[in-house]
Amino acid sequence: MATRLGLGLPQMRQYSIGEDVPEVARAAEEIGYESLWVFERALFPEPATQGLYGIEGLPWPDQYRAVADPLVTLTLAAAATERAELGSSVLVAPLHMPFQLAKALATLDAASGGRVVAGFGTGWSLDEYAASGVRPFEERGKVLDEIIEVCRAVWGADPVAHDGPLTRIASAVVGPKPARPIPILLAAGNARAWRRLVDHADGWLPVGMGAGQIAKQWRRLRDLAEERGRTEPIRTVLRVNAAWQAKPYEGAGRGPFQGSADQIVADLAEHAEVGLDEILVDLQGTPRDAAQLKDVAAEVFEKARAAGV
């Protein structure tokens, strides 16, 4: 069976959000993409306290100077589509107050007919936490734990009740409710995060870093699930940050998902063999505008299906 394919929506500075998000979302659904995805970058520090991903000396991409809000972007896409799932990979959850985030996601799911996938992560940017974090960076794991608890409560049956460090709901009716239970997927990459995923979440959001590394992590995560007695399947959506270019990459040391559509598809095929449920292809970084993004997305999709992905 072919791997499900999703597409990253245009959020970066070269796009006109109000026009391009609905246009690309409609086109992606028509092409055959089964899901549409957003990511979160709250700000562009200048100068930066740390490098990209917390790696010293690694510069932030210029496109990150203006990244559209993920929930607004998904709302625009929801209004323009009918079938595609609407996911986040990822929302930096501890930058949001738990109750308001749960309520917004429930409303979006109700409005879209049950298409939301809540992908959460803890992030890495100290500057973003200084501007928007509900608690200090060092407490991000605890905040994520409570966000998951609050979401489950708010999305569940009334009366809703929760008593935690950040959110206290004595007893209340909270609506609208999601059209169905919203799946929570986590971007987990270490033992503590994997335990949280296995015990409290529905799925995993790895990032494409080479098929061998992904396969190794997937085996370790399944082993942990077995050790902890989990019987429910773990949904998997691999994020691929693709750097497309019109001509094939001919230099030494080409990284995964860099180069022409054919080269990107070859890497997709290798990663698909790992056996994950879905691959999210984010192509938005290099196209000059929405028209080119749609063309590249169509080419990648068609060639991926021809290659058996």
C-alpha positions as protocol buffer text, in pm:
chain_id: "A"
residue {
  index: 1
  type: MET
  ca { x: 0 y: 0 z: 0 }
}
residue {
  index: 2
  type: ALA
  ca { x: 131 y: 346 z: -91 }
}
residue {
  index: 3
  type: THR
  ca { x: 248 y: 572 z: 189 }
}
residue {
  index: 4
  type: ARG
  ca { x: 14 y: 860 z: 268 }
}
residue {
  index: 5
  type: LEU
  ca { x: 159 y: 1191 z: 152 }
}
residue {
  index: 6
  type: GLY
  ca { x: 101 y: 1531 z: 308 }
}
residue {
  index: 7
  type: LEU
  ca { x: 214 y: 1879 z: 203 }
}
residue {
  index: 8
  type: GLY
  ca { x: 343 y: 2172 z: 406 }
}
residue {
  index: 9
  type: LEU
  ca { x: 133 y: 2487 z: 361 }
}
residue {
  index: 10
  type: PRO
  ca { x: 297 y: 2817 z: 256 }
}
residue {
  index: 11
  type: GLN
  ca { x: 371 y: 3016 z: 571 }
}
residue {
  index: 12
  type: MET
  ca { x: 703 y: 3183 z: 492 }
}
residue {
  index: 13
  type: ARG
  ca { x: 777 y: 3542 z: 400 }
}
residue {
  index: 14
  type: GLN
  ca { x: 770 y: 3499 z: 19 }
}
residue {
  index: 15
  type: TYR
  ca { x: 401 y: 3406 z: 23 }
}
residue {
  index: 16
  type: SER
  ca { x: 80 y: 3610 z: 43 }
}
residue {
  index: 17
  type: ILE
  ca { x: -89 y: 3426 z: 327 }
}
residue {
  index: 18
  type: GLY
  ca { x: -450 y: 3525 z: 262 }
}
residue {
  index: 19
  type: GLU
  ca { x: -433 y: 3435 z: -107 }
}
residue {
  index: 20
  type: ASP
  ca { x: -171 y: 3161 z: -125 }
}
residue {
  index: 21
  type: VAL
  ca { x: -276 y: 2937 z: 165 }
}
residue {
  index: 22
  type: PRO
  ca { x: -629 y: 2865 z: 30 }
}
residue {
  index: 23
  type: GLU
  ca { x: -496 y: 2836 z: -325 }
}
residue {
  index: 24
  type: VAL
  ca { x: -220 y: 2590 z: -237 }
}
residue {
  index: 25
  type: ALA
  ca { x: -450 y: 2395 z: -3 }
}
residue {
  index: 26
  type: ARG
  ca { x: -711 y: 2346 z: -275 }
}
residue {
  index: 27
  type: ALA
  ca { x: -446 y: 2252 z: -529 }
}
residue {
  index: 28
  type: ALA
  ca { x: -282 y: 2002 z: -293 }
}
residue {
  index: 29
  type: GLU
  ca { x: -615 y: 1828 z: -228 }
}
residue {
  index: 30
  type: GLU
  ca { x: -681 y: 1809 z: -603 }
}
residue {
  index: 31
  type: ILE
  ca { x: -332 y: 1671 z: -669 }
}
residue {
  index: 32
  type: GLY
  ca { x: -395 y: 1392 z: -418 }
}
residue {
  index: 33
  type: TYR
  ca { x: -218 y: 1496 z: -100 }
}
residue {
  index: 34
  type: GLU
  ca { x: -410 y: 1351 z: 193 }
}
residue {
  index: 35
  type: SER
  ca { x: -306 y: 1602 z: 458 }
}
residue {
  index: 36
  type: LEU
  ca { x: -194 y: 1964 z: 494 }
}
residue {
  index: 37
  type: TRP
  ca { x: 55 y: 2076 z: 759 }
}
residue {
  index: 38
  type: VAL
  ca { x: 188 y: 2380 z: 939 }
}
residue {
  index: 39
  type: PHE
  ca { x: 485 y: 2449 z: 1164 }
}
residue {
  index: 40
  type: GLU
  ca { x: 548 y: 2717 z: 1424 }
}
residue {
  index: 41
  type: ARG
  ca { x: 819 y: 2981 z: 1434 }
}
residue {
  index: 42
  type: ALA
  ca { x: 706 y: 3261 z: 1664 }
}
residue {
  index: 43
  type: LEU
  ca { x: 976 y: 3519 z: 1589 }
}
residue {
  index: 44
  type: PHE
  ca { x: 1314 y: 3587 z: 1430 }
}
residue {
  index: 45
  type: PRO
  ca { x: 1563 y: 3705 z: 1694 }
}
residue {
  index: 46
  type: GLU
  ca { x: 1816 y: 3962 z: 1579 }
}
residue {
  index: 47
  type: PRO
  ca { x: 2075 y: 3905 z: 1701 }
}
residue {
  index: 48
  type: ALA
  ca { x: 1990 y: 3547 z: 1794 }
}
residue {
  index: 49
  type: THR
  ca { x: 2066 y: 3415 z: 2141 }
}
residue {
  index: 50
  type: GLN
  ca { x: 2145 y: 3077 z: 1984 }
}
residue {
  index: 51
  type: GLY
  ca { x: 2180 y: 2918 z: 1644 }
}
residue {
  index: 52
  type: LEU
  ca { x: 1906 y: 2734 z: 1456 }
}
residue {
  index: 53
  type: TYR
  ca { x: 1784 y: 2426 z: 1650 }
}
residue {
  index: 54
  type: GLY
  ca { x: 2012 y: 2541 z: 1932 }
}
residue {
  index: 55
  type: ILE
  ca { x: 2321 y: 2454 z: 1727 }
}
residue {
  index: 56
  type: GLU
  ca { x: 2596 y: 2710 z: 1781 }
}
residue {
  index: 57
  type: GLY
  ca { x: 2679 y: 2909 z: 1468 }
}
residue {
  index: 58
  type: LEU
  ca { x: 2398 y: 2768 z: 1254 }
}
residue {
  index: 59
  type: PRO
  ca { x: 2213 y: 3069 z: 1105 }
}
residue {
  index: 60
  type: TRP
  ca { x: 1836 y: 3103 z: 1099 }
}
residue {
  index: 61
  type: PRO
  ca { x: 1693 y: 3089 z: 743 }
}
residue {
  index: 62
  type: ASP
  ca { x: 1591 y: 3428 z: 609 }
}
residue {
  index: 63
  type: GLN
  ca { x: 1241 y: 3290 z: 535 }
}
residue {
  index: 64
  type: TYR
  ca { x: 1184 y: 3263 z: 911 }
}
residue {
  index: 65
  type: ARG
  ca { x: 1167 y: 3643 z: 935 }
}
residue {
  index: 66
  type: ALA
  ca { x: 791 y: 3617 z: 881 }
}
residue {
  index: 67
  type: VAL
  ca { x: 621 y: 3283 z: 948 }
}
residue {
  index: 68
  type: ALA
  ca { x: 241 y: 3292 z: 960 }
}
residue {
  index: 69
  type: ASP
  ca { x: 61 y: 3176 z: 1274 }
}
residue {
  index: 70
  type: PRO
  ca { x: -5 y: 2802 z: 1244 }
}
residue {
  index: 71
  type: LEU
  ca { x: -366 y: 2797 z: 1366 }
}
residue {
  index: 72
  type: VAL
  ca { x: -467 y: 3089 z: 1144 }
}
residue {
  index: 73
  type: THR
  ca { x: -301 y: 2913 z: 850 }
}
residue {
  index: 74
  type: LEU
  ca { x: -487 y: 2589 z: 921 }
}
residue {
  index: 75
  type: THR
  ca { x: -816 y: 2780 z: 948 }
}
residue {
  index: 76
  type: LEU
  ca { x: -762 y: 2930 z: 601 }
}
residue {
  index: 77
  type: ALA
  ca { x: -685 y: 2583 z: 465 }
}
residue {
  index: 78
  type: ALA
  ca { x: -986 y: 2428 z: 636 }
}
residue {
  index: 79
  type: ALA
  ca { x: -1222 y: 2675 z: 471 }
}
residue {
  index: 80
  type: ALA
  ca { x: -1074 y: 2599 z: 127 }
}
residue {
  index: 81
  type: THR
  ca { x: -1077 y: 2216 z: 141 }
}
residue {
  index: 82
  type: GLU
  ca { x: -1311 y: 1927 z: 209 }
}
residue {
  index: 83
  type: ARG
  ca { x: -1115 y: 1609 z: 272 }
}
residue {
  index: 84
  type: ALA
  ca { x: -750 y: 1668 z: 363 }
}
residue {
  index: 85
  type: GLU
  ca { x: -645 y: 1632 z: 725 }
}
residue {
  index: 86
  type: LEU
  ca { x: -513 y: 1948 z: 891 }
}
residue {
  index: 87
  type: GLY
  ca { x: -205 y: 1890 z: 1102 }
}
residue {
  index: 88
  type: SER
  ca { x: 71 y: 2068 z: 1291 }
}
residue {
  index: 89
  type: SER
  ca { x: 429 y: 1949 z: 1280 }
}
residue {
  index: 90
  type: VAL
  ca { x: 475 y: 2103 z: 1515 }
}
residue {
  index: 91
  type: LEU
  ca { x: 302 y: 2348 z: 1742 }
}
residue {
  index: 92
  type: VAL
  ca { x: 549 y: 2456 z: 2010 }
}
residue {
  index: 93
  type: ALA
  ca { x: 288 y: 2378 z: 2271 }
}
residue {
  index: 94
  type: PRO
  ca { x: 446 y: 2549 z: 2577 }
}
residue {
  index: 95
  type: LEU
  ca { x: 420 y: 2885 z: 2394 }
}
residue {
  index: 96
  type: HIS
  ca { x: 40 y: 2856 z: 2433 }
}
residue {
  index: 97
  type: MET
  ca { x: -189 y: 2865 z: 2734 }
}
residue {
  index: 98
  type: PRO
  ca { x: -336 y: 2515 z: 2771 }
}
residue {
  index: 99
  type: PHE
  ca { x: -707 y: 2597 z: 2785 }
}
residue {
  index: 100
  type: GLN
  ca { x: -700 y: 2844 z: 2495 }
}
residue {
  index: 101
  type: LEU
  ca { x: -504 y: 2600 z: 2278 }
}
residue {
  index: 102
  type: ALA
  ca { x: -743 y: 2314 z: 2354 }
}
residue {
  index: 103
  type: LYS
  ca { x: -1045 y: 2533 z: 2279 }
}
residue {
  index: 104
  type: ALA
  ca { x: -900 y: 2661 z: 1949 }
}
residue {
  index: 105
  type: LEU
  ca { x: -817 y: 2310 z: 1826 }
}
residue {
  index: 106
  type: ALA
  ca { x: -1161 y: 2180 z: 1925 }
}
residue {
  index: 107
  type: THR
  ca { x: -1329 y: 2465 z: 1737 }
}
residue {
  index: 108
  type: LEU
  ca { x: -1118 y: 2405 z: 1427 }
}
residue {
  index: 109
  type: ASP
  ca { x: -1195 y: 2033 z: 1435 }
}
residue {
  index: 110
  type: ALA
  ca { x: -1568 y: 2097 z: 1470 }
}
residue {
  index: 111
  type: ALA
  ca { x: -1559 y: 2351 z: 1187 }
}
residue {
  index: 112
  type: SER
  ca { x: -1362 y: 2124 z: 953 }
}
residue {
  index: 113
  type: GLY
  ca { x: -1568 y: 1812 z: 1012 }
}
residue {
  index: 114
  type: GLY
  ca { x: -1312 y: 1621 z: 1218 }
}
residue {
  index: 115
  type: ARG
  ca { x: -988 y: 1676 z: 1024 }
}
residue {
  index: 116
  type: VAL
  ca { x: -745 y: 1815 z: 1284 }
}
residue {
  index: 117
  type: VAL
  ca { x: -424 y: 1638 z: 1391 }
}
residue {
  index: 118
  type: ALA
  ca { x: -259 y: 1804 z: 1691 }
}
residue {
  index: 119
  type: GLY
  ca { x: 116 y: 1772 z: 1660 }
}
residue {
  index: 120
  type: PHE
  ca { x: 299 y: 1909 z: 1964 }
}
residue {
  index: 121
  type: GLY
  ca { x: 662 y: 1968 z: 2049 }
}
residue {
  index: 122
  type: THR
  ca { x: 856 y: 2155 z: 2316 }
}
residue {
  index: 123
  type: GLY
  ca { x: 1072 y: 2362 z: 2083 }
}
residue {
  index: 124
  type: TRP
  ca { x: 1428 y: 2480 z: 2136 }
}
residue {
  index: 125
  type: SER
  ca { x: 1439 y: 2860 z: 2096 }
}
residue {
  index: 126
  type: LEU
  ca { x: 1524 y: 3052 z: 2413 }
}
residue {
  index: 127
  type: ASP
  ca { x: 1413 y: 3374 z: 2244 }
}
residue {
  index: 128
  type: GLU
  ca { x: 1068 y: 3234 z: 2171 }
}
residue {
  index: 129
  type: TYR
  ca { x: 1029 y: 3119 z: 2531 }
}
residue {
  index: 130
  type: ALA
  ca { x: 1136 y: 3462 z: 2657 }
}
residue {
  index: 131
  type: ALA
  ca { x: 868 y: 3625 z: 2443 }
}
residue {
  index: 132
  type: SER
  ca { x: 581 y: 3378 z: 2474 }
}
residue {
  index: 133
  type: GLY
  ca { x: 654 y: 3081 z: 2700 }
}
residue {
  index: 134
  type: VAL
  ca { x: 396 y: 3026 z: 2972 }
}
residue {
  index: 135
  type: ARG
  ca { x: 672 y: 2893 z: 3200 }
}
residue {
  index: 136
  type: PRO
  ca { x: 1054 y: 2902 z: 3181 }
}
residue {
  index: 137
  type: PHE
  ca { x: 1228 y: 2693 z: 2916 }
}
residue {
  index: 138
  type: GLU
  ca { x: 1351 y: 2446 z: 3179 }
}
residue {
  index: 139
  type: GLU
  ca { x: 989 y: 2353 z: 3262 }
}
residue {
  index: 140
  type: ARG
  ca { x: 878 y: 2287 z: 2903 }
}
residue {
  index: 141
  type: GLY
  ca { x: 824 y: 1914 z: 2956 }
}
residue {
  index: 142
  type: LYS
  ca { x: 595 y: 1971 z: 3253 }
}
residue {
  index: 143
  type: VAL
  ca { x: 399 y: 2230 z: 3056 }
}
residue {
  index: 144
  type: LEU
  ca { x: 353 y: 1988 z: 2767 }
}
residue {
  index: 145
  type: ASP
  ca { x: 228 y: 1722 z: 3009 }
}
residue {
  index: 146
  type: GLU
  ca { x: -39 y: 1956 z: 3138 }
}
residue {
  index: 147
  type: ILE
  ca { x: -136 y: 2073 z: 2790 }
}
residue {
  index: 148
  type: ILE
  ca { x: -207 y: 1712 z: 2692 }
}
residue {
  index: 149
  type: GLU
  ca { x: -415 y: 1664 z: 3008 }
}
residue {
  index: 150
  type: VAL
  ca { x: -613 y: 1984 z: 2949 }
}
residue {
  index: 151
  type: CYS
  ca { x: -677 y: 1897 z: 2585 }
}
residue {
  index: 152
  type: ARG
  ca { x: -812 y: 1554 z: 2678 }
}
residue {
  index: 153
  type: ALA
  ca { x: -1036 y: 1712 z: 2941 }
}
residue {
  index: 154
  type: VAL
  ca { x: -1168 y: 1997 z: 2724 }
}
residue {
  index: 155
  type: TRP
  ca { x: -1230 y: 1766 z: 2429 }
}
residue {
  index: 156
  type: GLY
  ca { x: -1407 y: 1510 z: 2649 }
}
residue {
  index: 157
  type: ALA
  ca { x: -1748 y: 1493 z: 2808 }
}
residue {
  index: 158
  type: ASP
  ca { x: -1896 y: 1776 z: 3013 }
}
residue {
  index: 159
  type: PRO
  ca { x: -1864 y: 1878 z: 3286 }
}
residue {
  index: 160
  type: VAL
  ca { x: -1495 y: 1951 z: 3229 }
}
residue {
  index: 161
  type: ALA
  ca { x: -1268 y: 1962 z: 3534 }
}
residue {
  index: 162
  type: HIS
  ca { x: -893 y: 2002 z: 3573 }
}
residue {
  index: 163
  type: ASP
  ca { x: -669 y: 2115 z: 3856 }
}
residue {
  index: 164
  type: GLY
  ca { x: -310 y: 2179 z: 3759 }
}
residue {
  index: 165
  type: PRO
  ca { x: -29 y: 2432 z: 3801 }
}
residue {
  index: 166
  type: LEU
  ca { x: -134 y: 2631 z: 3492 }
}
residue {
  index: 167
  type: THR
  ca { x: -504 y: 2557 z: 3448 }
}
residue {
  index: 168
  type: ARG
  ca { x: -785 y: 2516 z: 3698 }
}
residue {
  index: 169
  type: ILE
  ca { x: -1134 y: 2428 z: 3576 }
}
residue {
  index: 170
  type: ALA
  ca { x: -1361 y: 2355 z: 3870 }
}
residue {
  index: 171
  type: SER
  ca { x: -1656 y: 2228 z: 3667 }
}
residue {
  index: 172
  type: ALA
  ca { x: -1772 y: 2370 z: 3336 }
}
residue {
  index: 173
  type: VAL
  ca { x: -1944 y: 2305 z: 3008 }
}
residue {
  index: 174
  type: VAL
  ca { x: -1693 y: 2370 z: 2728 }
}
residue {
  index: 175
  type: GLY
  ca { x: -1793 y: 2369 z: 2363 }
}
residue {
  index: 176
  type: PRO
  ca { x: -1786 y: 2323 z: 2078 }
}
residue {
  index: 177
  type: LYS
  ca { x: -1654 y: 1970 z: 2108 }
}
residue {
  index: 178
  type: PRO
  ca { x: -1433 y: 1817 z: 1838 }
}
residue {
  index: 179
  type: ALA
  ca { x: -1615 y: 1622 z: 1571 }
}
residue {
  index: 180
  type: ARG
  ca { x: -1416 y: 1317 z: 1686 }
}
residue {
  index: 181
  type: PRO
  ca { x: -1128 y: 1251 z: 1927 }
}
residue {
  index: 182
  type: ILE
  ca { x: -839 y: 1464 z: 1800 }
}
residue {
  index: 183
  type: PRO
  ca { x: -520 y: 1258 z: 1771 }
}
residue {
  index: 184
  type: ILE
  ca { x: -220 y: 1399 z: 1956 }
}
residue {
  index: 185
  type: LEU
  ca { x: 119 y: 1333 z: 1797 }
}
residue {
  index: 186
  type: LEU
  ca { x: 449 y: 1428 z: 1957 }
}
residue {
  index: 187
  type: ALA
  ca { x: 790 y: 1522 z: 1820 }
}
residue {
  index: 188
  type: ALA
  ca { x: 986 y: 1296 z: 2055 }
}
residue {
  index: 189
  type: GLY
  ca { x: 1356 y: 1232 z: 2022 }
}
residue {
  index: 190
  type: ASN
  ca { x: 1483 y: 1114 z: 2361 }
}
residue {
  index: 191
  type: ALA
  ca { x: 1394 y: 855 z: 2623 }
}
residue {
  index: 192
  type: ARG
  ca { x: 1184 y: 1084 z: 2843 }
}
residue {
  index: 193
  type: ALA
  ca { x: 988 y: 1220 z: 2546 }
}
residue {
  index: 194
  type: TRP
  ca { x: 934 y: 869 z: 2411 }
}
residue {
  index: 195
  type: ARG
  ca { x: 788 y: 758 z: 2744 }
}
residue {
  index: 196
  type: ARG
  ca { x: 549 y: 1053 z: 2735 }
}
residue {
  index: 197
  type: LEU
  ca { x: 448 y: 955 z: 2382 }
}
residue {
  index: 198
  type: VAL
  ca { x: 395 y: 589 z: 2460 }
}
residue {
  index: 199
  type: ASP
  ca { x: 193 y: 662 z: 2773 }
}
residue {
  index: 200
  type: HIS
  ca { x: -10 y: 968 z: 2670 }
}
residue {
  index: 201
  type: ALA
  ca { x: -11 y: 1033 z: 2294 }
}
residue {
  index: 202
  type: ASP
  ca { x: -143 y: 878 z: 1975 }
}
residue {
  index: 203
  type: GLY
  ca { x: 158 y: 908 z: 1750 }
}
residue {
  index: 204
  type: TRP
  ca { x: 509 y: 1020 z: 1662 }
}
residue {
  index: 205
  type: LEU
  ca { x: 641 y: 1305 z: 1445 }
}
residue {
  index: 206
  type: PRO
  ca { x: 1001 y: 1226 z: 1349 }
}
residue {
  index: 207
  type: VAL
  ca { x: 1207 y: 1446 z: 1114 }
}
residue {
  index: 208
  type: GLY
  ca { x: 1380 y: 1302 z: 807 }
}
residue {
  index: 209
  type: MET
  ca { x: 1748 y: 1266 z: 892 }
}
residue {
  index: 210
  type: GLY
  ca { x: 1837 y: 956 z: 696 }
}
residue {
  index: 211
  type: ALA
  ca { x: 1641 y: 634 z: 661 }
}
residue {
  index: 212
  type: GLY
  ca { x: 1879 y: 431 z: 877 }
}
residue {
  index: 213
  type: GLN
  ca { x: 1851 y: 669 z: 1171 }
}
residue {
  index: 214
  type: ILE
  ca { x: 1471 y: 684 z: 1145 }
}
residue {
  index: 215
  type: ALA
  ca { x: 1447 y: 305 z: 1128 }
}
residue {
  index: 216
  type: LYS
  ca { x: 1664 y: 272 z: 1439 }
}
residue {
  index: 217
  type: GLN
  ca { x: 1452 y: 519 z: 1636 }
}
residue {
  index: 218
  type: TRP
  ca { x: 1129 y: 354 z: 1520 }
}
residue {
  index: 219
  type: ARG
  ca { x: 1250 y: 15 z: 1644 }
}
residue {
  index: 220
  type: ARG
  ca { x: 1347 y: 161 z: 1981 }
}
residue {
  index: 221
  type: LEU
  ca { x: 1009 y: 333 z: 2015 }
}
residue {
  index: 222
  type: ARG
  ca { x: 818 y: 13 z: 1937 }
}
residue {
  index: 223
  type: ASP
  ca { x: 1033 y: -179 z: 2184 }
}
residue {
  index: 224
  type: LEU
  ca { x: 955 y: 80 z: 2451 }
}
residue {
  index: 225
  type: ALA
  ca { x: 583 y: 57 z: 2375 }
}
residue {
  index: 226
  type: GLU
  ca { x: 598 y: -320 z: 2421 }
}
residue {
  index: 227
  type: GLU
  ca { x: 790 y: -284 z: 2746 }
}
residue {
  index: 228
  type: ARG
  ca { x: 532 y: -42 z: 2883 }
}
residue {
  index: 229
  type: GLY
  ca { x: 238 y: -258 z: 2780 }
}
residue {
  index: 230
  type: ARG
  ca { x: 96 y: -33 z: 2511 }
}
residue {
  index: 231
  type: THR
  ca { x: -143 y: -216 z: 2279 }
}
residue {
  index: 232
  type: GLU
  ca { x: -273 y: 77 z: 2070 }
}
residue {
  index: 233
  type: PRO
  ca { x: -89 y: 139 z: 1742 }
}
residue {
  index: 234
  type: ILE
  ca { x: 142 y: 439 z: 1721 }
}
residue {
  index: 235
  type: ARG
  ca { x: 62 y: 661 z: 1423 }
}
residue {
  index: 236
  type: THR
  ca { x: 373 y: 791 z: 1247 }
}
residue {
  index: 237
  type: VAL
  ca { x: 413 y: 1101 z: 1028 }
}
residue {
  index: 238
  type: LEU
  ca { x: 763 y: 1175 z: 902 }
}
residue {
  index: 239
  type: ARG
  ca { x: 843 y: 1543 z: 839 }
}
residue {
  index: 240
  type: VAL
  ca { x: 1063 y: 1603 z: 535 }
}
residue {
  index: 241
  type: ASN
  ca { x: 1213 y: 1951 z: 500 }
}
residue {
  index: 242
  type: ALA
  ca { x: 1294 y: 1949 z: 130 }
}
residue {
  index: 243
  type: ALA
  ca { x: 1526 y: 2194 z: -45 }
}
residue {
  index: 244
  type: TRP
  ca { x: 1405 y: 2176 z: -404 }
}
residue {
  index: 245
  type: GLN
  ca { x: 1598 y: 2310 z: -699 }
}
residue {
  index: 246
  type: ALA
  ca { x: 1519 y: 2299 z: -1070 }
}
residue {
  index: 247
  type: LYS
  ca { x: 1839 y: 2117 z: -1170 }
}
residue {
  index: 248
  type: PRO
  ca { x: 1981 y: 1802 z: -1010 }
}
residue {
  index: 249
  type: TYR
  ca { x: 2224 y: 1858 z: -726 }
}
residue {
  index: 250
  type: GLU
  ca { x: 2568 y: 1763 z: -856 }
}
residue {
  index: 251
  type: GLY
  ca { x: 2799 y: 1870 z: -574 }
}
residue {
  index: 252
  type: ALA
  ca { x: 2958 y: 1646 z: -315 }
}
residue {
  index: 253
  type: GLY
  ca { x: 2776 y: 1572 z: 7 }
}
residue {
  index: 254
  type: ARG
  ca { x: 2415 y: 1616 z: -97 }
}
residue {
  index: 255
  type: GLY
  ca { x: 2195 y: 1589 z: 209 }
}
residue {
  index: 256
  type: PRO
  ca { x: 1863 y: 1403 z: 222 }
}
residue {
  index: 257
  type: PHE
  ca { x: 1581 y: 1572 z: 31 }
}
residue {
  index: 258
  type: GLN
  ca { x: 1802 y: 1826 z: -142 }
}
residue {
  index: 259
  type: GLY
  ca { x: 1801 y: 1874 z: -517 }
}
residue {
  index: 260
  type: SER
  ca { x: 1563 y: 1812 z: -804 }
}
residue {
  index: 261
  type: ALA
  ca { x: 1222 y: 1650 z: -776 }
}
residue {
  index: 262
  type: ASP
  ca { x: 1376 y: 1320 z: -890 }
}
residue {
  index: 263
  type: GLN
  ca { x: 1639 y: 1336 z: -616 }
}
residue {
  index: 264
  type: ILE
  ca { x: 1381 y: 1424 z: -350 }
}
residue {
  index: 265
  type: VAL
  ca { x: 1159 y: 1136 z: -462 }
}
residue {
  index: 266
  type: ALA
  ca { x: 1453 y: 894 z: -448 }
}
residue {
  index: 267
  type: ASP
  ca { x: 1503 y: 992 z: -83 }
}
residue {
  index: 268
  type: LEU
  ca { x: 1129 y: 962 z: -17 }
}
residue {
  index: 269
  type: ALA
  ca { x: 1134 y: 608 z: -156 }
}
residue {
  index: 270
  type: GLU
  ca { x: 1423 y: 513 z: 73 }
}
residue {
  index: 271
  type: HIS
  ca { x: 1247 y: 653 z: 379 }
}
residue {
  index: 272
  type: ALA
  ca { x: 914 y: 494 z: 283 }
}
residue {
  index: 273
  type: GLU
  ca { x: 1078 y: 154 z: 320 }
}
residue {
  index: 274
  type: VAL
  ca { x: 1104 y: 217 z: 696 }
}
residue {
  index: 275
  type: GLY
  ca { x: 731 y: 149 z: 711 }
}
residue {
  index: 276
  type: LEU
  ca { x: 595 y: 472 z: 857 }
}
residue {
  index: 277
  type: ASP
  ca { x: 231 y: 563 z: 795 }
}
residue {
  index: 278
  type: GLU
  ca { x: 275 y: 900 z: 629 }
}
residue {
  index: 279
  type: ILE
  ca { x: 533 y: 1142 z: 497 }
}
residue {
  index: 280
  type: LEU
  ca { x: 481 y: 1517 z: 519 }
}
residue {
  index: 281
  type: VAL
  ca { x: 676 y: 1687 z: 238 }
}
residue {
  index: 282
  type: ASP
  ca { x: 747 y: 2052 z: 317 }
}
residue {
  index: 283
  type: LEU
  ca { x: 861 y: 2213 z: -8 }
}
residue {
  index: 284
  type: GLN
  ca { x: 781 y: 2576 z: 70 }
}
residue {
  index: 285
  type: GLY
  ca { x: 1131 y: 2701 z: 152 }
}
residue {
  index: 286
  type: THR
  ca { x: 1283 y: 2728 z: -196 }
}
residue {
  index: 287
  type: PRO
  ca { x: 1003 y: 2805 z: -448 }
}
residue {
  index: 288
  type: ARG
  ca { x: 981 y: 3175 z: -535 }
}
residue {
  index: 289
  type: ASP
  ca { x: 600 y: 3192 z: -506 }
}
residue {
  index: 290
  type: ALA
  ca { x: 280 y: 2989 z: -471 }
}
residue {
  index: 291
  type: ALA
  ca { x: 258 y: 2911 z: -843 }
}
residue {
  index: 292
  type: GLN
  ca { x: 598 y: 2744 z: -839 }
}
residue {
  index: 293
  type: LEU
  ca { x: 520 y: 2568 z: -511 }
}
residue {
  index: 294
  type: LYS
  ca { x: 208 y: 2413 z: -667 }
}
residue {
  index: 295
  type: ASP
  ca { x: 404 y: 2300 z: -972 }
}
residue {
  index: 296
  type: VAL
  ca { x: 680 y: 2143 z: -763 }
}
residue {
  index: 297
  type: ALA
  ca { x: 427 y: 1977 z: -530 }
}
residue {
  index: 298
  type: ALA
  ca { x: 246 y: 1824 z: -829 }
}
residue {
  index: 299
  type: GLU
  ca { x: 572 y: 1698 z: -981 }
}
residue {
  index: 300
  type: VAL
  ca { x: 693 y: 1544 z: -654 }
}
residue {
  index: 301
  type: PHE
  ca { x: 357 y: 1376 z: -592 }
}
residue {
  index: 302
  type: GLU
  ca { x: 329 y: 1228 z: -941 }
}
residue {
  index: 303
  type: LYS
  ca { x: 686 y: 1100 z: -941 }
}
residue {
  index: 304
  type: ALA
  ca { x: 651 y: 961 z: -591 }
}
residue {
  index: 305
  type: ARG
  ca { x: 344 y: 761 z: -686 }
}
residue {
  index: 306
  type: ALA
  ca { x: 516 y: 640 z: -1004 }
}
residue {
  index: 307
  type: ALA
  ca { x: 805 y: 523 z: -785 }
}
residue {
  index: 308
  type: GLY
  ca { x: 568 y: 331 z: -558 }
}
residue {
  index: 309
  type: VAL
  ca { x: 590 y: 570 z: -262 }
}
